[in-house]
Short mmCIF file of C-alpha atoms and ligand atoms in Angstrom, two decimals:
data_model
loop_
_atom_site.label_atom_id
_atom_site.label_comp_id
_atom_site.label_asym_id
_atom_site.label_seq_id
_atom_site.Cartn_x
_atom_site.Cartn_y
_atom_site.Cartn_z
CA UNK A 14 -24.21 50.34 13.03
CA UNK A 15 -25.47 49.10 9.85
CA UNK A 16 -24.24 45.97 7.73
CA UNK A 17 -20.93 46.04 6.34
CA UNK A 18 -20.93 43.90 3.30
CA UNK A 19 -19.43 43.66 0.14
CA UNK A 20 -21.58 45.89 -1.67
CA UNK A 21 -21.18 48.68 0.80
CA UNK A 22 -17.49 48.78 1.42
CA UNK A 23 -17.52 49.05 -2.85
CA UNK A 24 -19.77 52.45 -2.39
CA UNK A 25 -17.75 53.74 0.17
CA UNK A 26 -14.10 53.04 -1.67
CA UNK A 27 -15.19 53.66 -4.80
CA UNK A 28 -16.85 56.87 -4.81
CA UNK A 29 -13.86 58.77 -5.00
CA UNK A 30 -13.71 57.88 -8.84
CA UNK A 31 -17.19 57.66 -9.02
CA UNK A 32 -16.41 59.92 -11.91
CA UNK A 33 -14.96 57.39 -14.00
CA UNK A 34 -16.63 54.31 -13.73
CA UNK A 35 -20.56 54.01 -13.27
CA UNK A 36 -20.73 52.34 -9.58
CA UNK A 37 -23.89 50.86 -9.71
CA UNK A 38 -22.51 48.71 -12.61
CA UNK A 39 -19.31 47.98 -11.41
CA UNK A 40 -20.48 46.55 -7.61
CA UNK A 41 -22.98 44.48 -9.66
CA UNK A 42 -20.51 42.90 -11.95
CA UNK A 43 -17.80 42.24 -8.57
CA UNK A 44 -21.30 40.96 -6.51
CA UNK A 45 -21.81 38.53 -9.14
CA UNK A 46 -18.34 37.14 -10.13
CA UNK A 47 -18.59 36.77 -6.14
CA UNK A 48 -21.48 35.18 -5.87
CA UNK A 49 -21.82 31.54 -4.86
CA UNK A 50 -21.99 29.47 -8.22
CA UNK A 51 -25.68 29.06 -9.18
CA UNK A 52 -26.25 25.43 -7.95
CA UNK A 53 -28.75 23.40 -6.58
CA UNK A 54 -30.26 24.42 -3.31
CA UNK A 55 -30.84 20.68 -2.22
CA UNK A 56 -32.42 19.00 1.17
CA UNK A 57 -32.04 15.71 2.64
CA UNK A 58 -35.02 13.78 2.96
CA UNK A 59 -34.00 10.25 3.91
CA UNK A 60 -31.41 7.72 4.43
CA UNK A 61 -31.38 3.72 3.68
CA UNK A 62 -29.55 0.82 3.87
CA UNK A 63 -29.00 -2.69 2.70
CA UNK A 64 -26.82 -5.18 3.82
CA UNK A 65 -24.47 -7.95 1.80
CA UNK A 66 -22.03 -10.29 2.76
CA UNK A 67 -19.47 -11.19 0.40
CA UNK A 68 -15.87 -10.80 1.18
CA UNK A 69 -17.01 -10.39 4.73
CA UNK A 70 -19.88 -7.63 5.73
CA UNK A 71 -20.50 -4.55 3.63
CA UNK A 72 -23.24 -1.81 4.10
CA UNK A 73 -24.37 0.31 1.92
CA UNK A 74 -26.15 3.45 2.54
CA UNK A 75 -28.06 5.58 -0.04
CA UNK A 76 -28.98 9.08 0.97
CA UNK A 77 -31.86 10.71 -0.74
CA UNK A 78 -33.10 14.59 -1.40
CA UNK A 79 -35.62 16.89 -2.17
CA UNK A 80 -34.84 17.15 -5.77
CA UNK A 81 -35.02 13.45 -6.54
CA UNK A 82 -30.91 13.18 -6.81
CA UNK A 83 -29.40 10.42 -4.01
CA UNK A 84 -26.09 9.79 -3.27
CA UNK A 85 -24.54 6.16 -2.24
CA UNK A 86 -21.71 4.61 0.04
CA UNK A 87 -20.33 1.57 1.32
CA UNK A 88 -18.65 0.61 4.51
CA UNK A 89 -17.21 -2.53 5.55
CA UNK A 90 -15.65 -4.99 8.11
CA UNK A 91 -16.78 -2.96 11.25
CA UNK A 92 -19.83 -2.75 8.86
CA UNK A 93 -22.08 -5.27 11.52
CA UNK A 94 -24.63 -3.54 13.35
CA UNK A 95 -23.40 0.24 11.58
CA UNK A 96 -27.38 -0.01 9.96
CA UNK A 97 -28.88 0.93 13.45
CA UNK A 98 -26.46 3.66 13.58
CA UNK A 99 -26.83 4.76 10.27
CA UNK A 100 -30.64 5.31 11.26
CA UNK A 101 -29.55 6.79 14.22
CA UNK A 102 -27.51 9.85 12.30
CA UNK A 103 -30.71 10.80 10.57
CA UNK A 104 -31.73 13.12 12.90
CA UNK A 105 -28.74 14.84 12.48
CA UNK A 106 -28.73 14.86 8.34
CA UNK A 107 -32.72 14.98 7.55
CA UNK A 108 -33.24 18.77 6.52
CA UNK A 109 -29.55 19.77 6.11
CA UNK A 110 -27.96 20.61 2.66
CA UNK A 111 -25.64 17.03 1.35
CA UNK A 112 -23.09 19.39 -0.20
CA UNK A 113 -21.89 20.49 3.40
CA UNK A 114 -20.02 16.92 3.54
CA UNK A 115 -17.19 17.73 5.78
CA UNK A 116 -19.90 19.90 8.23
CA UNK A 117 -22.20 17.18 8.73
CA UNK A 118 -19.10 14.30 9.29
CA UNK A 119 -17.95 16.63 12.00
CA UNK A 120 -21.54 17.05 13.26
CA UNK A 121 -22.24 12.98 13.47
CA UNK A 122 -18.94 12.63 14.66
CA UNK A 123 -18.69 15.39 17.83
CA UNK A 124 -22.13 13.87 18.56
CA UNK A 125 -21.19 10.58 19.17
CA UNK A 126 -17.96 11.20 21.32
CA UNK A 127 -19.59 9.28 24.38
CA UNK A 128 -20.87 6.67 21.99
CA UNK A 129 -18.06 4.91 20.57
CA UNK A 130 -16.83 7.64 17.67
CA UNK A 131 -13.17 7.10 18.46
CA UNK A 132 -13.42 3.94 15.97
CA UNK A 133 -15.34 0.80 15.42
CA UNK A 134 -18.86 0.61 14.02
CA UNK A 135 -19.49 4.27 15.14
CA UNK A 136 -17.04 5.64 12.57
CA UNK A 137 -17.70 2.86 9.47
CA UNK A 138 -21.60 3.72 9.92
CA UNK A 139 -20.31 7.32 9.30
CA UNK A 140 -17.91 5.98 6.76
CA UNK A 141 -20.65 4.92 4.55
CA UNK A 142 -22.99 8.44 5.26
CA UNK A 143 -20.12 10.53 4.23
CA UNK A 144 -19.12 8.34 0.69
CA UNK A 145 -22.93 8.91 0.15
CA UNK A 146 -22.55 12.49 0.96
CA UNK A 147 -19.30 13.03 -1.98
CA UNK A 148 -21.37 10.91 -4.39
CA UNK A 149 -24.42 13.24 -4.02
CA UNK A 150 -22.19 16.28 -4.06
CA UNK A 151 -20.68 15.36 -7.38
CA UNK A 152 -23.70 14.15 -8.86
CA UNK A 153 -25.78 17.69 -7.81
CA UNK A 154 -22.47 20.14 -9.32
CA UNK A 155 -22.01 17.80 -12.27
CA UNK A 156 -18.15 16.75 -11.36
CA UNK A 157 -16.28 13.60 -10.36
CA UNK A 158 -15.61 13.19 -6.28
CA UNK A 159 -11.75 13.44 -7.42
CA UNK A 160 -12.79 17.13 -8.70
CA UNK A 161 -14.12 18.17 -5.76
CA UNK A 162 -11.24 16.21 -4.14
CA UNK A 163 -8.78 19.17 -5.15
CA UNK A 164 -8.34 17.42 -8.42
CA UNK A 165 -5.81 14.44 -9.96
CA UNK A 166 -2.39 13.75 -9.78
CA UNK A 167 -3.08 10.20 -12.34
CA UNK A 168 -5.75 8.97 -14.26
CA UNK A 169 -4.85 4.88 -13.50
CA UNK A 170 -5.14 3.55 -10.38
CA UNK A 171 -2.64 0.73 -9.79
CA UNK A 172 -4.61 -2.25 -8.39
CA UNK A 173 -2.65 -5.06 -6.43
CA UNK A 174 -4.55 -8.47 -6.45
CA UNK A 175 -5.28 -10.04 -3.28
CA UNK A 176 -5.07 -14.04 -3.83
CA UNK A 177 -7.35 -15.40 -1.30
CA UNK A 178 -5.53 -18.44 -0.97
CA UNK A 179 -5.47 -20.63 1.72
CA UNK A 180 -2.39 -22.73 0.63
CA UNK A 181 -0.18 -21.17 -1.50
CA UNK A 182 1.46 -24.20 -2.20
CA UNK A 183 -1.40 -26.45 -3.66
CA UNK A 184 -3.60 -26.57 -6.28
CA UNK A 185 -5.43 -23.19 -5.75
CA UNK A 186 -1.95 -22.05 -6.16
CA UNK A 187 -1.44 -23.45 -9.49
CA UNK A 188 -4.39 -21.85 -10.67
CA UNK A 189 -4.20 -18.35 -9.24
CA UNK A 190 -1.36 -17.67 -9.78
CA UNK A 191 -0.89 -17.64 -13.68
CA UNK A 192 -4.29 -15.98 -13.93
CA UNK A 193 -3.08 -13.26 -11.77
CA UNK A 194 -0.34 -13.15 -14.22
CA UNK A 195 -2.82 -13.05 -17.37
CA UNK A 196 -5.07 -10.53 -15.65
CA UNK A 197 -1.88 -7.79 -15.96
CA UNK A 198 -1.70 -7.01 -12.27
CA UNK A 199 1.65 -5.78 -10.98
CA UNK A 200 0.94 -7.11 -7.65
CA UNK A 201 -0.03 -9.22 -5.13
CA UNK A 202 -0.21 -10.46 -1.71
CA UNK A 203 -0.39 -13.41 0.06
CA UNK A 204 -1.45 -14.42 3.73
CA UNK A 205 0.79 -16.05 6.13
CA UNK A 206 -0.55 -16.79 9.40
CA UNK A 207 -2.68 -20.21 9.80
CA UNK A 208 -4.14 -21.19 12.50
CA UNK A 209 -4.07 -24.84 11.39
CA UNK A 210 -0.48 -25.30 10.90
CA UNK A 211 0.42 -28.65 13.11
CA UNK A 212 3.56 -26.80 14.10
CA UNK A 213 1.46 -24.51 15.76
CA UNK A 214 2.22 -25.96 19.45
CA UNK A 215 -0.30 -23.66 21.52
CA UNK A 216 -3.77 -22.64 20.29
CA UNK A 217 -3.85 -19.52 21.65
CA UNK A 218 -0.74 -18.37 21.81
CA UNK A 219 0.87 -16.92 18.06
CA UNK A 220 4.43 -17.21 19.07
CA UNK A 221 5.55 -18.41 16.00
CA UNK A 222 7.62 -21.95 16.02
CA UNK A 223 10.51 -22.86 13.94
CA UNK A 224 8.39 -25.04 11.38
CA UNK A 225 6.03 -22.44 11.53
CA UNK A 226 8.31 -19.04 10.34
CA UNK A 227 9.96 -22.25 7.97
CA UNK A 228 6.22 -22.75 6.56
CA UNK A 229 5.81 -19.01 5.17
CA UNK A 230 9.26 -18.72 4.15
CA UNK A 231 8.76 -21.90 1.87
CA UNK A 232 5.16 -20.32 0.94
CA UNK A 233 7.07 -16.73 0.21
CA UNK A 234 9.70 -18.66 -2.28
CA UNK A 235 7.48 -20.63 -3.83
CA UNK A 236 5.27 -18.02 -5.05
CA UNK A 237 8.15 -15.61 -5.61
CA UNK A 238 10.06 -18.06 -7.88
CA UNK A 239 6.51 -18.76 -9.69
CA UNK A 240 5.14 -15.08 -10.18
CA UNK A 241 7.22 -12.28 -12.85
CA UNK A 242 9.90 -11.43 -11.18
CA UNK A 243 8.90 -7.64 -12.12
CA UNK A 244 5.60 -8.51 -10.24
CA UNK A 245 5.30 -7.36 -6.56
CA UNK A 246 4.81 -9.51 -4.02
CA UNK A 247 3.17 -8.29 -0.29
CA UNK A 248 2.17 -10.68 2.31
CA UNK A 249 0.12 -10.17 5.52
CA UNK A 250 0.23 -11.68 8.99
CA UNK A 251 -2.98 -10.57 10.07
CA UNK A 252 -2.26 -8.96 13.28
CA UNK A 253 -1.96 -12.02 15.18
CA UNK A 254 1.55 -12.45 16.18
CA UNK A 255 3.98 -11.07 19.23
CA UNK A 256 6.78 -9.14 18.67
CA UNK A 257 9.44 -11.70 18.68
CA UNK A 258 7.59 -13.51 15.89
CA UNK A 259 7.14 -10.85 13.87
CA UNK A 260 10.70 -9.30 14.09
CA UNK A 261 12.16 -12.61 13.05
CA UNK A 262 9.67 -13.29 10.03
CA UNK A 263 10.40 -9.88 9.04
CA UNK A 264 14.40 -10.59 8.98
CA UNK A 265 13.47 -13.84 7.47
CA UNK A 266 12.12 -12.89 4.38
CA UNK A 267 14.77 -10.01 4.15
CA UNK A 268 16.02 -11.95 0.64
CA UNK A 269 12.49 -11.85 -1.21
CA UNK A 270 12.25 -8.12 -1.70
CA UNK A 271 8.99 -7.67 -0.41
CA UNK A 272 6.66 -4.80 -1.15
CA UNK A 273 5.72 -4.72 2.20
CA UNK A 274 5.03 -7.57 5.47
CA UNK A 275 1.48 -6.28 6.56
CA UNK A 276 0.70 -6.25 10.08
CA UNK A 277 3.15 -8.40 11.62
CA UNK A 278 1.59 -7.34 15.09
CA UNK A 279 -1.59 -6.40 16.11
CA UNK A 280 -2.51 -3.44 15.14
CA UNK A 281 -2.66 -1.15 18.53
CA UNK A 282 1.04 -1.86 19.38
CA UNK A 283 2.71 0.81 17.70
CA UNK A 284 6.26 0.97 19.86
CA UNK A 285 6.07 -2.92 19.11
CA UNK A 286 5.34 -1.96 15.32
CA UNK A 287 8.09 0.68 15.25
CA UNK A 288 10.50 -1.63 16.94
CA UNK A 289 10.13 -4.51 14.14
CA UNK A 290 9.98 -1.60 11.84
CA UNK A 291 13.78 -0.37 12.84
CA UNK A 292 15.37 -4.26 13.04
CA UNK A 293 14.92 -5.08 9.33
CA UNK A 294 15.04 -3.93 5.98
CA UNK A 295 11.32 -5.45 4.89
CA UNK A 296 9.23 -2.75 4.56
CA UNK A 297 6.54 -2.75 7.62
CA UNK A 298 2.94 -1.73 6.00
CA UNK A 299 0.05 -1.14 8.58
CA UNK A 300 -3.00 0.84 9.30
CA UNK A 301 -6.14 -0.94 8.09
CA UNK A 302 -7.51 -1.39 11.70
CA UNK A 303 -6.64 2.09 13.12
CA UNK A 304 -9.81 4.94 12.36
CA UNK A 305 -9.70 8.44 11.27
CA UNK A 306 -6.07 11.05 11.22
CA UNK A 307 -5.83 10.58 15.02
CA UNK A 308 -5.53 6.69 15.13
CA UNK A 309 -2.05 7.56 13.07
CA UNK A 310 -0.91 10.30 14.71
CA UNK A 311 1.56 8.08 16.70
CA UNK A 312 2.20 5.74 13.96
CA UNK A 313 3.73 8.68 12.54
CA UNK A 314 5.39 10.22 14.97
CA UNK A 315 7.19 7.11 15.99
CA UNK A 316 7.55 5.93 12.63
CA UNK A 317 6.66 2.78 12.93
CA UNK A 318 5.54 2.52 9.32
CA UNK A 319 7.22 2.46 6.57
CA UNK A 320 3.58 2.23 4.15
CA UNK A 321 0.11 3.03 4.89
CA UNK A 322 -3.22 1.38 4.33
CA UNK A 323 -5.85 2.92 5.53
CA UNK A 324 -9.35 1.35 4.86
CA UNK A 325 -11.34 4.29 2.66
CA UNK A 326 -14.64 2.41 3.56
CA UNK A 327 -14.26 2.06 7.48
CA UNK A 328 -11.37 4.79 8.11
CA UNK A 329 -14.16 7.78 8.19
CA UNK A 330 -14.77 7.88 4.38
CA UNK A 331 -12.91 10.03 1.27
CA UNK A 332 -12.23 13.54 3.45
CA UNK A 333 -10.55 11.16 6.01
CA UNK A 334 -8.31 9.11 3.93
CA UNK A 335 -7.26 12.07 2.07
CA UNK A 336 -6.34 13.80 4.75
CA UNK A 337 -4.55 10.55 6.48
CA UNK A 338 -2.70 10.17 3.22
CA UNK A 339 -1.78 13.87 3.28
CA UNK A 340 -0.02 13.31 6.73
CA UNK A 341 1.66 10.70 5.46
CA UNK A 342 3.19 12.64 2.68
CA UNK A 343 4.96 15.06 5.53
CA UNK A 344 6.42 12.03 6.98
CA UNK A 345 7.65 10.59 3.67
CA UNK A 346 5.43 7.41 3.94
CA UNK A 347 3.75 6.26 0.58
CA UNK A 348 -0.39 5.38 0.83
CA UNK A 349 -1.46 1.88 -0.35
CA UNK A 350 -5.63 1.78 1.32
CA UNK A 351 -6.68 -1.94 1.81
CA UNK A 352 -9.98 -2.32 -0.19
CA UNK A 353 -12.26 -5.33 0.11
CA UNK A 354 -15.45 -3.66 -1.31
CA UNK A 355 -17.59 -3.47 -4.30
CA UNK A 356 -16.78 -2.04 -7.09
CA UNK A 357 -19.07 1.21 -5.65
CA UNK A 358 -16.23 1.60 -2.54
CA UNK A 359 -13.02 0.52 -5.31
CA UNK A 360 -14.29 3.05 -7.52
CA UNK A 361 -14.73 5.71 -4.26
CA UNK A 362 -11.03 5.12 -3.32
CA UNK A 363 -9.94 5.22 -6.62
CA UNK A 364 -11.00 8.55 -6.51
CA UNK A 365 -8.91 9.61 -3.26
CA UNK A 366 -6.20 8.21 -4.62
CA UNK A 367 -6.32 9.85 -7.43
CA UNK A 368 -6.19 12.94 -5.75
CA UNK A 369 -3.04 12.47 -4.00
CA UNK A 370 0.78 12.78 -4.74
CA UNK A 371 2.15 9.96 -2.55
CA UNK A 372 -0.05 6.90 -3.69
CA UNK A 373 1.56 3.71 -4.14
CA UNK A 374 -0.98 0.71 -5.10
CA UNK A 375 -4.23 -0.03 -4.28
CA UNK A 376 -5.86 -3.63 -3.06
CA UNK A 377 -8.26 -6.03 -4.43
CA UNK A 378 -9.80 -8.45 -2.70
CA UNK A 379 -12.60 -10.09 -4.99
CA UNK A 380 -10.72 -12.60 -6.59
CA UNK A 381 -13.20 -15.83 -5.49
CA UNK A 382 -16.30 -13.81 -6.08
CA UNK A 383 -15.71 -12.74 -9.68
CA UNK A 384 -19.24 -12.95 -11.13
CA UNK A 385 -20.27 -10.69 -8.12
CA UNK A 386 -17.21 -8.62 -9.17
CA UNK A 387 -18.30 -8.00 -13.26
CA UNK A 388 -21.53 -7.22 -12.61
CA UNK A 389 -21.91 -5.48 -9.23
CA UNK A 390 -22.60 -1.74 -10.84
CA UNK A 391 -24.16 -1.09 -14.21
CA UNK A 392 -20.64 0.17 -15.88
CA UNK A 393 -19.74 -3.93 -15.54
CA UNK A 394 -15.58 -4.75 -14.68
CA UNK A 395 -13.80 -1.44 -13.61
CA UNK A 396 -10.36 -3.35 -13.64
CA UNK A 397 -8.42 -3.49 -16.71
CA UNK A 398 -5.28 -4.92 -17.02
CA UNK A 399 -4.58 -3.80 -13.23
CA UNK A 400 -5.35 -0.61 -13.31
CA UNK A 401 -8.82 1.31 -12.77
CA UNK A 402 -8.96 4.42 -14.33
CA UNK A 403 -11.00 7.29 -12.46
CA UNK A 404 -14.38 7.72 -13.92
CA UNK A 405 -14.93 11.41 -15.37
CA UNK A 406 -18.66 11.23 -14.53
CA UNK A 407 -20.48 13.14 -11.83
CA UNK A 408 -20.15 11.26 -8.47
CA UNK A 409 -18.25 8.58 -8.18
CA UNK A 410 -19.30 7.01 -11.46
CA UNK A 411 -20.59 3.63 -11.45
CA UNK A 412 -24.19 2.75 -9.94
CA UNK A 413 -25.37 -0.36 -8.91
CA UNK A 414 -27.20 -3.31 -10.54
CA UNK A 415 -29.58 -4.14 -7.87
CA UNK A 416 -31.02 -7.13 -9.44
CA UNK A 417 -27.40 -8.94 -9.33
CA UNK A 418 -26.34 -7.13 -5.57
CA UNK A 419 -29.32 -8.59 -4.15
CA UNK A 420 -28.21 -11.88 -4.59
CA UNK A 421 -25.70 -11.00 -1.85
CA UNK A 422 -28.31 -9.59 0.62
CA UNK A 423 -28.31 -10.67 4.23
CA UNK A 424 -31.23 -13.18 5.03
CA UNK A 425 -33.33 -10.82 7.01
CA UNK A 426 -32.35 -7.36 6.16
CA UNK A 427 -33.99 -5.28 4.42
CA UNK A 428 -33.13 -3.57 1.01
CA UNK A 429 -33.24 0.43 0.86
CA UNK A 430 -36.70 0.23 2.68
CA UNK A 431 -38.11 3.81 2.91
CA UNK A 432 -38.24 5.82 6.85
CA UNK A 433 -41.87 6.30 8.03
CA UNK A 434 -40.58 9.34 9.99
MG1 LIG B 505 -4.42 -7.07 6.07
#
């Protein structure tokens, strides 16, 4: 039996009226409105990495072609050790065609079921190979990763700033604060949990003491009464406390109108999560230390979440968070992705969420490394007056200044340095 393709099932349909049109010319002009758009036929030759430390570990991973065209990523916080994987997933990406990004994620990712790719470094190495993998795609077609994202809902992406402080009380406070202000950010968040607090009476245990939960309320009020009152204000606990703590700081900050209280309990006890979540009307945000649509499966299903944040660079990259984000939307839940990256991984989460309906605000986390910050990529500051707006050039749209980024490269790594084989 011979081929059936388009061009013969047109010959065999058509030839009743082969009277009326000529057929030869018609199944030529259907084959090629068909046809695959007339792009690049590209190959991957080679994948690199460099390594920086500034708001904790980032790597970055450039992937490179046939046709002289490279793509880059970033991952981060699970980033330590992901460069030996990275190398690893060459032999799986070497030869193959970048523009299959979702294909080859799948591909590293089924591979490495034995090997740690439920989370971890396993998925933030990939993390960073499939951000390189959109960049290269849009750069090759010509169109921005939120194009080829399914397109955008908003050019402005809100950006909430991330104050860094330890003390919100003192001096750093003073400062920060009315710059934060100045800089025209709607948002902000502060941390609560310190391990130094002398009420802390065990220094292991994070049961939470009186003076203690009285410590962040004071640190909540203060910065509340200080900031716009129009301003948002989020605050994290890291994780680190038990249930009981975290239900009754929760409850206790009931009257400050929080955006969210982020990770009152570690992050792998979700009935713990969704308990705290049910006792209190502070909205519960979570999600930056659970990896790809399957580490919030339950975290929906329970809902013990009122808000997302999933990580763009260590979640499993832009395909991931998209589709994390698009789960979220069935349950209701609005998407606000911690970011503590460049301006290469802000401007790659930008463009997911761009590219989604429920987005609520965005995170940024550079606030004591601001000459790093201005000058990171070429384009200089992609934050104005708290918002980024979605770059309309091909990729993701800002490229790297290496002679400023190596200032932040890890004593004894090297920089982009070529494969032999
Ligand atoms: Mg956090």
């Amino acid at each position: 039996m011979g081929q059936f393709t388009r061009r013969t099932m047109l010959k065999n349909v058509a030839l009743p009226i082969a009277g009326t049109f000529a057929l030869p010319a018609l199944a030529a002009a259907v084959q090629q409105s068909s046809s695959p758009f007339q792009r690049p036929k590209l190959k991957i030759t080679d994948i690199r990495t460099a390594q920086v430390r500034v708001h904790g570990w980032q790597t970055h991973v450039r992937i490179y072609t046939d046709q002289g065209l490279y793509g880059q990523g970033e991952s981060t916080d699970a980033a330590i050790g992901t460069d030996a994987l990275v190398h690893q997933f060459r032999r799986f990406l070497v030869g193959q065609d970048p523009l299959n990004v979702d294909a080859l994620w799948e591909k590293v990712r089924v591979s490495g079921i034995f090997a740690g790719a439920q989370g971890g470094q396993y998925v933030t190495a990939l993390t960073g190979v499939e951000i390189a993998l959109w960049d290269l795609a849009g750069k090759a077609l010509g169109l921005p990763v939120y194009q080829l994202l399914g397109g955008k809902f908003r050019d402005k992406i809100r950006i909430y700033c991330d104050s860094d402080m330890e003390d919100p009380l003192g001096a750093e406070s003073d400062r920060k604060l009315p710059w934060i202000k100045d800089q025209g950010f709607t948002a902000m968040k502060i941390d609560l949990d310190d391990a130094t607090d002398p009420r802390r009476f065990d220094k292991v245990n994070w049961t939470a003491s009186n003076g203690e939960i009285d410590r962040m309320v004071s640190w909540v009020k203060h910065v509340r009464e200080t900031i716009p009152k129009d301003m948002d204000l989020a605050c994290d606990m890291h994780g680190r406390y038990d249930a009981t703590t975290g239900k009754r700081v929760a409850v206790a900050l009931e009257p400050y109108r929080l955006l969210w209280l982020e990770e009152p309990v570690p992050p792998e006890d979700i009935d713990a999560m969704a308990d705290i979540r049910h006792s209190t009307t502070t909205p519960i945000c979570c999600g930056e230390n659970l990896y790809m649509r399957w580490g919030y499966r339950e975290l929906f299903e329970k809902r013990a979440a009122d808000i997302i944040m999933p990580d763009i660079q260590k979640v499993g990259g832009l395909s991931e968070g998209r589709k994390i984000a698009n789960m979220a939307q069935a349950y209701y839940v609005p998407f606000a992705p911690h970011c503590v990256v460049s301006p290469i991984g802000t401007m790659s989460t930008a463009h997911v969420c761009a590219s989604i309906p429920n987005f609520l605000v965005c995170e940024w986390h550079w606030i004591n490394h601001l000459d790093l910050w201005k000058n990171w990529v070429k384009e200089g500051e992609i934050i104005q007056k708290g918002y980024v707006t979605v770059t309309d050039k091909p990729g993701l749209g800002v490229e790297m200044d290496e002679e400023v980024t190596r200032k932040a490269q890890i004593p004894g790594t090297g920089w982009f340095e070529p494969n032999k084989s």
